[in-house]
XYZ file of C-alpha atoms in Angstrom:
348
model
C -173.636 -4.753 110.223
C -176.480 -6.251 111.532
C -178.684 -8.385 109.119
C -182.596 -9.236 109.476
C -182.439 -13.121 108.197
C -186.046 -14.223 107.564
C -185.979 -17.781 107.528
C -187.859 -19.967 104.319
C -188.938 -23.889 104.930
C -188.050 -25.344 101.777
C -190.411 -28.795 101.178
C -189.061 -31.759 102.323
C -187.760 -33.951 99.573
C -186.100 -37.126 99.237
C -182.272 -37.569 99.320
C -180.917 -40.134 97.078
C -177.280 -41.690 97.202
C -175.925 -43.544 94.268
C -172.320 -44.869 93.582
C -171.268 -43.102 90.588
C -167.780 -44.814 90.115
C -165.174 -46.324 92.302
C -163.814 -42.754 93.420
C -167.205 -40.279 94.187
C -170.877 -40.582 94.409
C -173.169 -38.154 93.403
C -176.095 -36.606 95.951
C -179.262 -35.582 94.503
C -180.908 -33.186 96.416
C -184.603 -32.016 97.007
C -184.916 -28.072 96.084
C -186.467 -25.113 97.175
C -185.586 -21.767 95.601
C -184.624 -18.738 98.180
C -183.122 -15.700 97.280
C -181.480 -13.093 99.554
C -180.098 -9.937 98.930
C -177.482 -8.363 101.344
C -177.921 -4.535 99.841
C -177.913 -2.025 102.719
C -179.446 -4.363 104.771
C -182.740 -5.224 102.952
C -183.504 -8.374 102.301
C -185.969 -9.942 99.046
C -186.988 -13.484 98.966
C -189.113 -15.722 96.805
C -189.770 -19.586 96.639
C -190.428 -22.143 94.528
C -190.104 -25.551 93.445
C -187.461 -27.813 91.808
C -186.062 -30.989 91.613
C -182.012 -31.330 90.810
C -180.538 -34.917 90.422
C -176.393 -34.435 90.695
C -173.955 -36.141 88.382
C -171.084 -37.408 88.219
C -167.739 -35.568 88.167
C -165.124 -34.614 84.648
C -163.867 -38.460 83.670
C -160.916 -36.765 82.889
C -158.157 -38.367 84.841
C -157.393 -34.328 86.710
C -159.361 -32.254 88.161
C -158.806 -29.203 86.037
C -156.401 -27.437 84.450
C -152.934 -26.512 85.796
C -151.740 -23.029 85.448
C -148.400 -21.513 86.403
C -147.638 -17.926 86.113
C -145.376 -16.883 82.985
C -145.748 -15.138 79.968
C -147.571 -17.948 78.445
C -150.471 -17.948 80.962
C -154.144 -16.634 79.663
C -156.601 -14.819 81.999
C -158.528 -17.381 83.616
C -161.779 -15.347 83.375
C -162.098 -15.938 79.548
C -163.278 -18.763 80.438
C -166.170 -17.571 82.784
C -169.661 -18.298 82.114
C -173.081 -16.729 82.567
C -175.378 -17.216 85.559
C -177.993 -19.116 83.732
C -175.441 -22.389 82.171
C -173.608 -21.993 85.657
C -177.017 -22.618 87.719
C -177.522 -26.042 85.780
C -174.135 -27.016 86.086
C -173.906 -27.028 89.522
C -174.378 -30.333 91.751
C -172.265 -31.485 94.810
C -170.162 -34.842 94.877
C -168.753 -36.896 97.786
C -166.305 -39.239 97.318
C -165.245 -42.571 98.681
C -161.382 -42.183 100.385
C -159.686 -39.736 101.275
C -156.895 -37.782 99.592
C -154.188 -34.739 99.172
C -157.589 -32.491 98.605
C -159.979 -33.859 100.571
C -161.460 -36.215 103.079
C -164.268 -38.905 102.142
C -167.598 -38.623 102.655
C -167.243 -35.191 102.685
C -169.860 -33.234 99.823
C -167.686 -30.918 97.931
C -169.125 -28.079 94.731
C -168.453 -30.046 91.165
C -169.708 -29.426 87.827
C -172.422 -31.860 85.836
C -170.401 -31.628 83.092
C -166.838 -32.550 81.727
C -166.756 -29.656 79.716
C -166.659 -27.151 82.976
C -164.577 -27.850 85.826
C -164.869 -25.792 89.102
C -161.863 -23.310 89.855
C -160.936 -21.740 93.194
C -160.692 -18.360 93.927
C -159.235 -17.651 97.064
C -159.339 -14.566 99.582
C -161.388 -12.394 97.902
C -161.354 -9.137 100.211
C -165.053 -7.546 100.226
C -165.513 -4.364 102.653
C -168.960 -4.790 104.819
C -169.371 -1.137 104.772
C -172.880 -0.365 103.231
C -173.513 -3.937 102.828
C -171.932 -6.449 100.781
C -173.917 -5.554 97.637
C -174.504 -9.179 96.932
C -177.966 -11.710 96.284
C -177.889 -15.236 96.692
C -179.679 -17.799 95.061
C -180.204 -21.247 96.890
C -179.976 -24.119 94.358
C -180.737 -26.993 96.324
C -181.970 -27.478 99.990
C -184.654 -28.489 102.380
C -182.230 -31.157 104.481
C -182.389 -31.325 107.918
C -178.500 -31.288 107.689
C -178.398 -28.184 106.283
C -176.431 -29.414 103.347
C -177.639 -27.504 99.609
C -176.395 -25.516 96.971
C -176.110 -21.773 97.706
C -174.696 -19.166 94.441
C -174.722 -15.527 93.522
C -177.493 -14.459 91.663
C -176.280 -11.220 91.403
C -173.814 -8.088 92.466
C -174.795 -4.850 92.759
C -173.153 -2.960 90.329
C -170.234 -0.758 91.919
C -170.855 -2.372 94.898
C -168.548 -4.038 97.595
C -168.315 -7.457 96.089
C -168.363 -6.359 92.276
C -165.371 -4.450 93.313
C -163.736 -7.825 94.787
C -164.509 -9.254 91.764
C -167.492 -11.772 93.125
C -169.674 -12.221 89.691
C -173.261 -13.846 89.368
C -173.030 -17.838 89.286
C -170.280 -18.240 91.944
C -170.818 -20.230 95.302
C -169.045 -19.095 98.608
C -166.765 -21.880 100.053
C -165.442 -20.044 103.500
C -166.024 -17.090 104.873
C -162.709 -15.585 106.870
C -162.312 -13.065 109.362
C -159.384 -11.286 110.558
C -159.083 -9.842 114.225
C -155.906 -8.069 115.400
C -155.153 -8.329 118.918
C -152.160 -6.748 121.316
C -150.907 -7.766 124.292
C -148.083 -5.585 126.292
C -146.999 -1.708 126.318
C -144.083 0.182 124.857
C -140.930 -1.451 123.778
C -142.443 -5.033 124.843
C -145.664 -4.093 122.856
C -146.407 -7.850 120.602
C -149.387 -7.645 118.105
C -150.877 -11.114 116.841
C -153.170 -11.314 113.941
C -155.899 -14.434 114.338
C -158.265 -15.429 111.578
C -162.003 -17.136 112.152
C -163.007 -19.270 109.277
C -166.273 -21.150 108.771
C -166.860 -22.679 105.935
C -170.251 -23.020 104.021
C -169.025 -24.986 100.534
C -172.482 -27.017 99.675
C -174.349 -25.503 102.815
C -177.767 -24.543 102.183
C -179.295 -21.097 102.109
C -179.820 -20.425 105.616
C -176.373 -21.469 106.708
C -174.391 -19.718 104.143
C -176.516 -16.472 105.531
C -175.016 -17.231 108.926
C -172.046 -17.352 107.624
C -171.957 -14.616 105.891
C -173.897 -11.870 108.331
C -173.781 -13.717 112.063
C -170.179 -15.204 111.478
C -168.016 -11.932 111.377
C -169.763 -10.066 114.029
C -171.094 -6.425 114.451
C -167.118 -5.507 114.304
C -165.829 -7.077 111.673
C -165.505 -4.184 108.788
C -164.380 -6.421 105.983
C -164.414 -10.329 105.348
C -161.874 -12.418 102.701
C -164.215 -14.867 100.744
C -162.677 -17.752 99.276
C -165.261 -18.488 95.759
C -165.826 -21.378 93.885
C -166.426 -20.897 90.159
C -167.416 -22.910 87.704
C -165.253 -22.423 84.184
C -165.646 -23.846 80.377
C -162.789 -26.022 80.178
C -160.162 -24.668 77.453
C -159.622 -26.787 74.455
C -157.258 -27.767 71.936
C -158.167 -28.886 68.473
C -155.384 -31.552 67.699
C -154.577 -33.140 63.657
C -152.597 -36.589 64.231
C -151.126 -37.835 60.689
C -150.200 -41.452 60.927
C -147.327 -42.535 58.477
C -148.652 -43.643 54.610
C -147.157 -46.495 54.929
C -148.616 -47.638 58.387
C -152.188 -47.239 56.366
C -153.983 -49.528 54.156
C -155.887 -48.726 51.331
C -158.906 -46.195 51.732
C -157.559 -45.594 55.078
C -157.836 -41.456 56.253
C -154.029 -40.795 57.767
C -155.194 -37.551 59.262
C -157.274 -37.527 61.957
C -159.009 -34.417 64.093
C -159.352 -34.410 67.690
C -159.778 -31.962 70.512
C -158.137 -32.653 73.719
C -158.499 -30.720 77.173
C -156.179 -28.263 78.348
C -153.896 -30.126 80.307
C -154.019 -33.507 79.245
C -150.939 -35.510 79.033
C -149.988 -35.705 74.846
C -149.502 -39.345 75.044
C -152.346 -40.747 77.159
C -154.778 -38.313 75.373
C -153.839 -39.847 72.303
C -154.328 -43.390 73.074
C -157.232 -42.745 75.256
C -159.157 -41.887 71.822
C -157.927 -44.822 69.614
C -154.296 -43.563 68.003
C -152.352 -46.330 67.533
C -148.513 -45.501 68.608
C -146.647 -48.668 67.043
C -142.794 -47.557 65.952
C -140.468 -50.656 66.590
C -137.999 -48.729 64.876
C -137.218 -45.341 67.175
C -135.164 -46.322 70.195
C -137.298 -46.781 73.602
C -138.066 -43.574 75.590
C -136.063 -43.042 78.627
C -138.763 -42.132 80.714
C -141.553 -44.609 79.617
C -139.877 -47.280 77.936
C -141.811 -46.757 74.184
C -140.448 -46.792 71.172
C -143.502 -44.603 69.962
C -143.200 -41.987 72.261
C -141.841 -39.702 69.847
C -143.949 -36.750 67.501
C -143.145 -34.417 65.359
C -145.236 -31.334 66.384
C -144.598 -29.143 63.053
C -147.662 -26.361 64.629
C -148.484 -25.224 68.331
C -145.682 -26.110 69.950
C -145.968 -23.105 72.289
C -149.302 -24.690 72.919
C -146.960 -27.285 74.770
C -145.628 -27.334 78.357
C -141.734 -25.676 77.716
C -139.185 -28.458 76.872
C -137.126 -30.325 79.989
C -133.364 -29.929 79.990
C -133.098 -33.539 79.943
C -135.199 -33.739 76.432
C -133.900 -30.558 75.358
C -130.615 -32.647 75.056
C -132.247 -36.069 73.850
C -134.141 -34.068 70.899
C -130.925 -31.284 70.111
C -130.713 -32.649 66.265
C -134.393 -32.853 66.126
C -136.005 -29.640 67.721
C -139.700 -30.445 66.387
C -140.099 -33.297 67.928
C -141.312 -33.910 71.265
C -141.575 -36.983 73.904
C -145.755 -37.194 74.056
C -145.067 -38.995 77.645
C -143.389 -35.874 78.738
C -145.690 -33.094 77.000
C -149.058 -31.287 78.074
C -151.338 -30.149 75.798
C -152.750 -26.244 76.343
C -150.567 -25.425 78.693
C -150.959 -22.438 81.167
C -155.122 -22.652 79.674
C -153.959 -21.784 76.177
C -156.582 -22.807 73.639
C -155.496 -23.112 69.389
C -154.361 -25.970 66.978
C -151.668 -28.611 67.381
C -150.339 -30.802 64.347
C -148.483 -33.888 65.123
C -146.909 -36.627 63.397
C -147.070 -40.013 64.953
C -144.502 -43.215 64.243
C -142.027 -41.208 63.060
C -139.759 -44.294 61.937
C -141.876 -45.215 59.453
C -142.137 -42.113 57.640
C -140.479 -42.162 54.253
C -137.345 -39.635 54.111
């Protein structure tokens, strides 16, 4: 299906690069808002002016909650957010050095707030028959290099995009087209399937349109879209209790904390000012600390399953975990955990 593309010139606004920290920089992008409707080949547009300055990514020590598939896995869609909120949170960042996920200097979609994270929703199969049923909203653009931020503003109820699982607030990161070819005949017939991919993460309105409308070609009946989606970061409420013997008069031994799902328990406790000091305990075989042991008397299911070595060590103390080997909010769970620290200092 062919789409008629009308180009709108956004206002030429200055671009500001500022150093955020030693790992990433943030891009401030001048904004002109354009809307485009992919619905049976009909396009509607509007334009206005807005200015947005990007910000640093989450200050946590990991990119997003880690999840594996088991009976404790929470459906990530329960943490989806509304369009208006997503539009306020999207920003673009770059990092100074290469890592396993991305190259230095290449813009990537990011969240302005550490309370939200950018998740990957890969390879959603979308039919092009009758139109994809997507309305796009450009949040940032107007640059000569084609960089920007374009998101899904709406999907047609019952349309192809909605059926594929795309929701308002999503941003399209890549478009893939699968193409089949055959060689030979009879028993020697060989069929091959090849793919063509066009990235459009952190691209402006026009480049996103090109990836969706022109790149697949007239013969492509469907495309596979890699989606970036902002989700609320699940949190766990953690009650920490010190032994009375370590508390001065008037000091409250109970502390109420909040951790992000996916945080290491020991590191999270220390980062929030909990003093782990327990010289009476043996040193942990993993981290070498005397104060690694914690008693979990509520919410054990919110921690990652205990490993074989740790289980053997704690055979006589089933409620005790090694905090250096424990992850809170396992598989994106939320809830309440209660722990006691510095265990040898508690009176029997």
